[in-house]
mmCIF file of C-alpha atoms in Angstrom:
data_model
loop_
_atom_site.group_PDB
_atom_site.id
_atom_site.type_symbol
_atom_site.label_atom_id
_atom_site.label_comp_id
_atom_site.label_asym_id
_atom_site.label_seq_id
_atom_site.Cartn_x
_atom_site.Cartn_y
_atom_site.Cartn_z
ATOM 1 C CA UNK A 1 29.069 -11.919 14.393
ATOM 2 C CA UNK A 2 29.184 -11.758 17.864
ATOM 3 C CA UNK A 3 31.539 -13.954 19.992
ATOM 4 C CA UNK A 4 29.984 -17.014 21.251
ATOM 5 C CA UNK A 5 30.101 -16.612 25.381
ATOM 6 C CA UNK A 6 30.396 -20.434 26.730
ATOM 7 C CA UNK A 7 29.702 -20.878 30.508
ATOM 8 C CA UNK A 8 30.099 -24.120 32.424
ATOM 9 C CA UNK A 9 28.915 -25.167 35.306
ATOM 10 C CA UNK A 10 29.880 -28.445 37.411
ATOM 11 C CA UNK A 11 27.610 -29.703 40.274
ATOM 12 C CA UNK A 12 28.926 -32.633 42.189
ATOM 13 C CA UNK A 13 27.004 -34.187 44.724
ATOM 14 C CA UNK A 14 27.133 -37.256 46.965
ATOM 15 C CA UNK A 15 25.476 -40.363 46.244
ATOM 16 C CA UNK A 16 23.129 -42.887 48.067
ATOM 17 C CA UNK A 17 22.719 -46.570 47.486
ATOM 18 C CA UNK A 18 23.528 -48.561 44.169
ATOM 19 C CA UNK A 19 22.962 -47.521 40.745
ATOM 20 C CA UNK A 20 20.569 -49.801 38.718
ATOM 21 C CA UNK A 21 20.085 -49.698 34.777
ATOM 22 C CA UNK A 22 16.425 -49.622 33.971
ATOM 23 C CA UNK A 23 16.152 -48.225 30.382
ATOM 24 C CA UNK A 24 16.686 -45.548 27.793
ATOM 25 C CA UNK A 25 14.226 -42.709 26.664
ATOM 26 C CA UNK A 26 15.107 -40.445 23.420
ATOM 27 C CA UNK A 27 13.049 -37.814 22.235
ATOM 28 C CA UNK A 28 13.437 -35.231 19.736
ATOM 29 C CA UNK A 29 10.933 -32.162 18.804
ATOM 30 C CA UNK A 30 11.954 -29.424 16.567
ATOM 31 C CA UNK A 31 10.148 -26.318 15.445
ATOM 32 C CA UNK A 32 10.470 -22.818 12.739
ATOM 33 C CA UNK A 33 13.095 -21.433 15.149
ATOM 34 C CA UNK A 34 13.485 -23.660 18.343
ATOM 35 C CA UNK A 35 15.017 -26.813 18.270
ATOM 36 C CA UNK A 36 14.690 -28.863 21.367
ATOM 37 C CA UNK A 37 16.471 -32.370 22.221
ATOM 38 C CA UNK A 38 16.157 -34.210 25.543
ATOM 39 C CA UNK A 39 17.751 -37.580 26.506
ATOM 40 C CA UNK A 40 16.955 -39.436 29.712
ATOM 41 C CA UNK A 41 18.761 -42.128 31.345
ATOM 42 C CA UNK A 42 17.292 -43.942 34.055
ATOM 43 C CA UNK A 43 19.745 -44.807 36.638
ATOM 44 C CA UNK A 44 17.940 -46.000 39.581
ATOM 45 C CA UNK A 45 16.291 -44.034 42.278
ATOM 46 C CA UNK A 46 19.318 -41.943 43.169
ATOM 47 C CA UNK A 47 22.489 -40.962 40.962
ATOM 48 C CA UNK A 48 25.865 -40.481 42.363
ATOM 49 C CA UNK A 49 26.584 -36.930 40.503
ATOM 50 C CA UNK A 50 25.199 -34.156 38.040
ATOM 51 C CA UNK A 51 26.712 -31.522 36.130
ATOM 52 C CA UNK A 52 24.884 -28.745 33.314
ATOM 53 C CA UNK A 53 26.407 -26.844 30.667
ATOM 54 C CA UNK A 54 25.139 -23.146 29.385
ATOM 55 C CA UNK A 55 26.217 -21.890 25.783
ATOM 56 C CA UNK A 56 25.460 -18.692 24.617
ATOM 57 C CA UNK A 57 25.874 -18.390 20.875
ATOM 58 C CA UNK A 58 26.073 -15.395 18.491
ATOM 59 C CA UNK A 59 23.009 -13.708 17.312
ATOM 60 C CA UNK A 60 20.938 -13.747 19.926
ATOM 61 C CA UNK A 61 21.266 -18.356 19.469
ATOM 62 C CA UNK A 62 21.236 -19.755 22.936
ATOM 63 C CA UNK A 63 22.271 -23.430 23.400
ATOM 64 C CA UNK A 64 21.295 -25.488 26.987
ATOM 65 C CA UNK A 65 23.189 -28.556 28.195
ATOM 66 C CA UNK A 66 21.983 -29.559 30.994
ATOM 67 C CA UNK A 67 22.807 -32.965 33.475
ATOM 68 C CA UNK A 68 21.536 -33.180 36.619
ATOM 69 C CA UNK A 69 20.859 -36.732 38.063
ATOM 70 C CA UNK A 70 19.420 -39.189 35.715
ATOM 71 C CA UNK A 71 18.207 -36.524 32.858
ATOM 72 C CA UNK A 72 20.075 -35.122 30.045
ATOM 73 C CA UNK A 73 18.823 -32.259 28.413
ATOM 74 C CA UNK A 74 19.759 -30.006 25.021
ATOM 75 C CA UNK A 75 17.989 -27.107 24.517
ATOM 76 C CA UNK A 76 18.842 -24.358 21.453
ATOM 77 C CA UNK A 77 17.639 -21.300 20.162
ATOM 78 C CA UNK A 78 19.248 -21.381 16.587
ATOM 79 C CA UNK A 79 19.436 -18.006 14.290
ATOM 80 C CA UNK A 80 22.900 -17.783 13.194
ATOM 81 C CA UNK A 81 22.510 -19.743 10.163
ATOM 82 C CA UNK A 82 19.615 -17.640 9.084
ATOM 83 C CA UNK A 83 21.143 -14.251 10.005
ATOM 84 C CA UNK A 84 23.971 -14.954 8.003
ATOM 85 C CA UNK A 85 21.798 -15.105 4.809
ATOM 86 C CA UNK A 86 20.103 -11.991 5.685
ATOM 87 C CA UNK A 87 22.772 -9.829 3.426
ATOM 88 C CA UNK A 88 22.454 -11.484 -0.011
ATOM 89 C CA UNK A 89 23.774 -9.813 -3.634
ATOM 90 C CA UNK A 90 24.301 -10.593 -6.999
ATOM 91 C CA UNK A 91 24.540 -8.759 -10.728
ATOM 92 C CA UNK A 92 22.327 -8.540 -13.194
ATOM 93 C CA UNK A 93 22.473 -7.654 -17.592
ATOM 94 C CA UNK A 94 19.189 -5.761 -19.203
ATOM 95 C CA UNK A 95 18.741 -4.601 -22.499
ATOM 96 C CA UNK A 96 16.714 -1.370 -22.674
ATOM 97 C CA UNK A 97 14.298 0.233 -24.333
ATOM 98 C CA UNK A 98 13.888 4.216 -23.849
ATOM 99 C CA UNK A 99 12.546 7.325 -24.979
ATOM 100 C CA UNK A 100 11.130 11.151 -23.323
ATOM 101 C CA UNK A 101 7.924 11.877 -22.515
ATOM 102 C CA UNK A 102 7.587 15.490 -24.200
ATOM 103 C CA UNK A 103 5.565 18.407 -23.410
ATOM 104 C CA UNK A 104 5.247 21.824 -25.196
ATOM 105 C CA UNK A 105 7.037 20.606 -28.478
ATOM 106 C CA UNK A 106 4.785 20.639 -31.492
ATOM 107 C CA UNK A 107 5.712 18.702 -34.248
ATOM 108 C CA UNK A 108 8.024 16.561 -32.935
ATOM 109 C CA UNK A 109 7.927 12.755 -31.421
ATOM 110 C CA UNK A 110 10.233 10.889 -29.143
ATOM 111 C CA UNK A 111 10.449 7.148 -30.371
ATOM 112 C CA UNK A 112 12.106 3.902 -28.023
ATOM 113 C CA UNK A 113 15.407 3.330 -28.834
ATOM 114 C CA UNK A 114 17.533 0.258 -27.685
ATOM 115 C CA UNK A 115 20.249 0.193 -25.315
ATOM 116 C CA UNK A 116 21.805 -1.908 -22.592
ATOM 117 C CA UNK A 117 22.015 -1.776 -18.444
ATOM 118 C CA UNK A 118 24.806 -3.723 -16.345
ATOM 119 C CA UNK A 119 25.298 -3.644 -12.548
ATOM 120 C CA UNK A 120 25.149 -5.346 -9.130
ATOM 121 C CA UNK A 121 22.362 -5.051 -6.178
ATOM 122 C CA UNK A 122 23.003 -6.225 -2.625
ATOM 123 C CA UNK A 123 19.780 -6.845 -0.950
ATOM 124 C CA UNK A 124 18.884 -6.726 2.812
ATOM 125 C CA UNK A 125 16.326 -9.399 3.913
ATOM 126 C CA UNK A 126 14.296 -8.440 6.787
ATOM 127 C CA UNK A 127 12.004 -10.915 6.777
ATOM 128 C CA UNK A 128 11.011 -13.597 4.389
ATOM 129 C CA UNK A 129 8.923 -11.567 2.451
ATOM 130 C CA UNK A 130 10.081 -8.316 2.807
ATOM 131 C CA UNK A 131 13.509 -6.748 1.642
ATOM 132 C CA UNK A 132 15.310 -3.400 0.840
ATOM 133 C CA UNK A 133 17.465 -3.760 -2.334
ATOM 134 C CA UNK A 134 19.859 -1.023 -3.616
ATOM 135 C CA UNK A 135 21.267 -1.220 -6.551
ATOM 136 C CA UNK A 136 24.021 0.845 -8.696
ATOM 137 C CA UNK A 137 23.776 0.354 -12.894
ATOM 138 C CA UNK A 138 25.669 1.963 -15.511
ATOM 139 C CA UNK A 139 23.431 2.170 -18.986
ATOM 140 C CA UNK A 140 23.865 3.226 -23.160
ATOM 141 C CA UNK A 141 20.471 4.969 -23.817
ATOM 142 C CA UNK A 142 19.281 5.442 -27.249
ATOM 143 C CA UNK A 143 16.207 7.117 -28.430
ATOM 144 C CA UNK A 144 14.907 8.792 -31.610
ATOM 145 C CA UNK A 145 13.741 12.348 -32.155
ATOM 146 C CA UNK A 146 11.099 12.633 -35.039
ATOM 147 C CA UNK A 147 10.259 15.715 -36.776
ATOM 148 C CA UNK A 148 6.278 14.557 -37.743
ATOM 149 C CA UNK A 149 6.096 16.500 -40.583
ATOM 150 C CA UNK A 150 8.953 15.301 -42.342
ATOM 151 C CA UNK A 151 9.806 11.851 -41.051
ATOM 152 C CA UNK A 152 13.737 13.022 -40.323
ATOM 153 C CA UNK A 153 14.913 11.296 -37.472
ATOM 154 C CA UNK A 154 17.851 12.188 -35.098
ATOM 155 C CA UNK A 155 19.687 9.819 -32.502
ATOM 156 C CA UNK A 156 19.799 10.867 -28.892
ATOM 157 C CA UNK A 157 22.689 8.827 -26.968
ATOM 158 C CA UNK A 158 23.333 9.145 -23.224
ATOM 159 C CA UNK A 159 25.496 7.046 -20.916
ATOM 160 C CA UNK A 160 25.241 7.616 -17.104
ATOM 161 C CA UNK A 161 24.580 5.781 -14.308
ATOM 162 C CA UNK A 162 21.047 4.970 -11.554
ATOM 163 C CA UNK A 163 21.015 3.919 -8.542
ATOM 164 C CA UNK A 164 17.482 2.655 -7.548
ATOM 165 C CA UNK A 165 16.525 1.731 -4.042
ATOM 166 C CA UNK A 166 13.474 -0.707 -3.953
ATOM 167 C CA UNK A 167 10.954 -2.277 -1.288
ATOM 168 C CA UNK A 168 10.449 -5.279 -2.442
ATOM 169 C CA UNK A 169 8.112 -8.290 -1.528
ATOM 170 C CA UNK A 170 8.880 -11.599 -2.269
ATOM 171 C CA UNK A 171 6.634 -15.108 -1.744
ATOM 172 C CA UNK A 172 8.142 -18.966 -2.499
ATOM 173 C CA UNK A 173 6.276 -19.701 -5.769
ATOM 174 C CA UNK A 174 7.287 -23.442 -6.405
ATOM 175 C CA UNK A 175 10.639 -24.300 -6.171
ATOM 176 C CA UNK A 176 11.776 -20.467 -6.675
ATOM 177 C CA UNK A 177 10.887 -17.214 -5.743
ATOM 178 C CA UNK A 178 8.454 -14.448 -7.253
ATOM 179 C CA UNK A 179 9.372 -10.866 -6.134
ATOM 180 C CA UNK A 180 7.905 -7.192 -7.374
ATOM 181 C CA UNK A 181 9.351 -3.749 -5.883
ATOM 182 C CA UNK A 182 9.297 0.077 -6.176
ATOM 183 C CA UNK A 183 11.309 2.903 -4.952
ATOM 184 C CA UNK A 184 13.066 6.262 -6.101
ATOM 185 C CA UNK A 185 16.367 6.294 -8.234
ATOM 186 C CA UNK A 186 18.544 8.883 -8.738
ATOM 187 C CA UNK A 187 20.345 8.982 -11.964
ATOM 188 C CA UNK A 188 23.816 11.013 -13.304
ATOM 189 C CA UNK A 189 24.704 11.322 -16.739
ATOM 190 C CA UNK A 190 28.083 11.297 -18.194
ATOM 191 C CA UNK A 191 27.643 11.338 -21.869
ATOM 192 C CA UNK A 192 24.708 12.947 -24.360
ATOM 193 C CA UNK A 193 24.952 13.321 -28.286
ATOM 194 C CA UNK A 194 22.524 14.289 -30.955
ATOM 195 C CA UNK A 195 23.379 12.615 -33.593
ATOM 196 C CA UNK A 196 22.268 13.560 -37.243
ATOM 197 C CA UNK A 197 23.370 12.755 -40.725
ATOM 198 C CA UNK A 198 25.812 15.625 -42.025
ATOM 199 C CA UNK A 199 26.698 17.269 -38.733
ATOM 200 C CA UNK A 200 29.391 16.855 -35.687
ATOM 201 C CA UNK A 201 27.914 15.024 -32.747
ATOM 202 C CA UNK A 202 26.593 17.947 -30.468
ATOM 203 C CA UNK A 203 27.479 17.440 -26.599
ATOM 204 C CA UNK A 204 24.294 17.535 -24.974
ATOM 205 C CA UNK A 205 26.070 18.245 -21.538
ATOM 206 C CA UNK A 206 28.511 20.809 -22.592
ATOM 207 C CA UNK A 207 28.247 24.814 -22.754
ATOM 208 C CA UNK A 208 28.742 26.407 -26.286
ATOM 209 C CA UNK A 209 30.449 30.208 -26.351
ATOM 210 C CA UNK A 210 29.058 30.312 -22.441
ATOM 211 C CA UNK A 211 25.455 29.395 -23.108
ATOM 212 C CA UNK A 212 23.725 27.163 -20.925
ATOM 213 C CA UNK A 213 24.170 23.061 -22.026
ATOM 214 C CA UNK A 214 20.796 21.851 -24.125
ATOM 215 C CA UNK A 215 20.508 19.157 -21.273
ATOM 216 C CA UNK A 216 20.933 18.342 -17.474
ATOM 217 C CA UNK A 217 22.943 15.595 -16.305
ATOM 218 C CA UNK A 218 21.044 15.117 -13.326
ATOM 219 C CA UNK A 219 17.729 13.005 -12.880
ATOM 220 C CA UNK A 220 15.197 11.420 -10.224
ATOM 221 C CA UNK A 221 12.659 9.775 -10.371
ATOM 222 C CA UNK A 222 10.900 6.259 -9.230
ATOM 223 C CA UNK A 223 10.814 2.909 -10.888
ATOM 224 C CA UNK A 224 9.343 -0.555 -10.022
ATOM 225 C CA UNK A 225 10.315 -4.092 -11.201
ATOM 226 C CA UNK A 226 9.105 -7.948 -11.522
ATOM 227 C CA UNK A 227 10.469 -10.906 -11.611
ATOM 228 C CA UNK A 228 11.270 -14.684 -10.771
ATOM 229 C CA UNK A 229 14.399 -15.959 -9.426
ATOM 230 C CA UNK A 230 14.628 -20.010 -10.192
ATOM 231 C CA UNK A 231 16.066 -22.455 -7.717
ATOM 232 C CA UNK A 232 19.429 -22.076 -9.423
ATOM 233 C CA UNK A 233 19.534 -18.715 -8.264
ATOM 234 C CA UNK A 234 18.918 -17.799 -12.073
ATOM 235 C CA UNK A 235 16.564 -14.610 -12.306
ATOM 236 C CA UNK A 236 14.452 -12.559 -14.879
ATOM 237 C CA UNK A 237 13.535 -9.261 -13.989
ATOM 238 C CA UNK A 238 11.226 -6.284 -15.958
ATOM 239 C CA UNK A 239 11.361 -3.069 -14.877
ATOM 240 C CA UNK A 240 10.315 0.313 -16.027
ATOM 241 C CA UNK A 241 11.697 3.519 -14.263
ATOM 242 C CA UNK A 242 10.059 7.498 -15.324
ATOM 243 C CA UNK A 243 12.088 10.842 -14.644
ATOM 244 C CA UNK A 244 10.197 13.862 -12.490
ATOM 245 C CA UNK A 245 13.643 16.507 -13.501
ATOM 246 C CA UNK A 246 12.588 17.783 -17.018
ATOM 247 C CA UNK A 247 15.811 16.428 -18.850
ATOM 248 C CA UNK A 248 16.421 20.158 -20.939
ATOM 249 C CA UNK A 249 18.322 22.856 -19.269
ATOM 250 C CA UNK A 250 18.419 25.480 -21.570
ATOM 251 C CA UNK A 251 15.324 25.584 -22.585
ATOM 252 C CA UNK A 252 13.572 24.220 -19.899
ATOM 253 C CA UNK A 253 11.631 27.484 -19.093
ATOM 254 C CA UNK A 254 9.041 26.520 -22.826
ATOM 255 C CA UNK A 255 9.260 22.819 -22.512
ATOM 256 C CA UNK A 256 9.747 19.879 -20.965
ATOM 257 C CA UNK A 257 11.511 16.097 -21.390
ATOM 258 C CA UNK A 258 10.768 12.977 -19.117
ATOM 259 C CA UNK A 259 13.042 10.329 -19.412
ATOM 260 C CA UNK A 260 11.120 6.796 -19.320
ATOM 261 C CA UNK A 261 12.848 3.207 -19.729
ATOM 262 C CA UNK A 262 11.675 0.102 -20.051
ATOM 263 C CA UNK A 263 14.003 -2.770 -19.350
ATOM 264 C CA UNK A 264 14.019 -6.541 -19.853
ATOM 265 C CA UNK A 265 17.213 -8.673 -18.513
ATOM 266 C CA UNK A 266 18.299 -11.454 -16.359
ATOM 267 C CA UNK A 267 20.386 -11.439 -13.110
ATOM 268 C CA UNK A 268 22.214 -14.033 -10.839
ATOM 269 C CA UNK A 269 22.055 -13.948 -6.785
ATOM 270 C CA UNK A 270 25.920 -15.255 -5.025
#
């Protein structure tokens, strides 16, 4: 915020002849950024002084007093209150749904698991309808590997962390707001298991008798979401997000594994 620069300047002049009260004008006109407000007094043909008054406001806001004879006038250019709105945040709770998108591996089937996503986004208003929003999430995947032939299913569990950057537009739909965005997301796991009946968890990010680990912690990839914020600030937001790093590391070179998610959750803007 920028410090508000106040200037003011006094005219006095001399006067001629008497001062005679005639009447009293108001008027008042306001537009989207410009508000205007002029008072006249009528004091006879000649007035004994005048004096005007220049303020300079923060963010580019410009107030005018001015008083010179038998006119009053109030100009303003007012975008503080605005600008200060232009920085907005708030959090947001998702359950998840999520699975990999597998190439190269006969047989076997990734099924959509449930899990849970909680975080925060701050989100940088441009304009009314356009905004950037980052946002930083920590998530519990779960997903199911299925050997077709069989049936036998294994869990695959993952926590991490995303952080998704989105455009996103945004209109006034009745007394809230409708937004939808997309943008890239870069993700960092810090936890993987396969979990199967009978056997020790295996660490899906750690390196057996020096061997390379079974999966990478890093991912990227892009994502998009939808939703409605209410006029209690009250939101609902979908989103799905899709991986471009193939998820395996040590076997990368024959196959590949997409992560996907699909998520479904509400959030609350401060």
């Amino acid at each position: 915020m920028n410090k508000a620069v106040i200037s003011v300047v006094l005219a006095l002049g001399l006067g001629m002849t008497q001062a005679r009260a005639q009447g009293v004008s108001d008027s008042i006109k306001s537009d989207a950024g410009t508000s205007n407000f002029i008072a006249s007094y009528a004091n006879g043909a000649n007035s004994g002084f005048g004096f005007g008054i220049s303020i300079g406001g923060y963010n580019n806001s410009t107030m005018e007093v001015k008083v010179s004879g038998s006119e009053v006038s109030v100009s303003g250019l007012g975008t503080a209150q605005t600008n200060e709105r232009n920085i907005l945040g708030g959090i947001k709770v998702d359950a998840n749904m999520s699975n990999f998108i597998l190439t190269d591996m006969d047989g076997m089937k990734s099924k959509l698991g449930f899990g849970v996503t909680v975080g925060g986004y701050t989100k940088f208003e441009f304009t009314e309808n356009f905004a950037l929003q980052p946002e930083i999430l920590l998530h519990f995947k779960n997903s199911k590997m299925e050997v077709e032939a069989s049936g036998d299913e294994t869990d695959f569990q993952y926590f991490g962390m995303e952080i998704p950057v989105y455009a996103v537009g945004q209109m006034n739909i009745g007394s809230g707001k409708g937004f939808i965005g997309a943008g890239p997301y870069v993700g960092l796991g810090f936890d993987a298991r396969y979990k199967a009946d009978g056997m020790d968890d295996l660490k899906l990010y750690k390196e057996y008798d020096g061997q390379k680990s079974n999966m990478q912690r890093w991912d990227f990839g892009a994502g998009a979401m939808l939703g409605y914020e209410f006029g209690n600030r009250l939101q609902i937001v979908a989103s799905y997000k899709i991986g471009f790093v193939d998820a395996l590391n040590a076997n990368k070179d024959n196959a590949s594994m997409l992560n996907q998610t699909v998520s479904l959750g509400l959030g609350f803007r401060f």
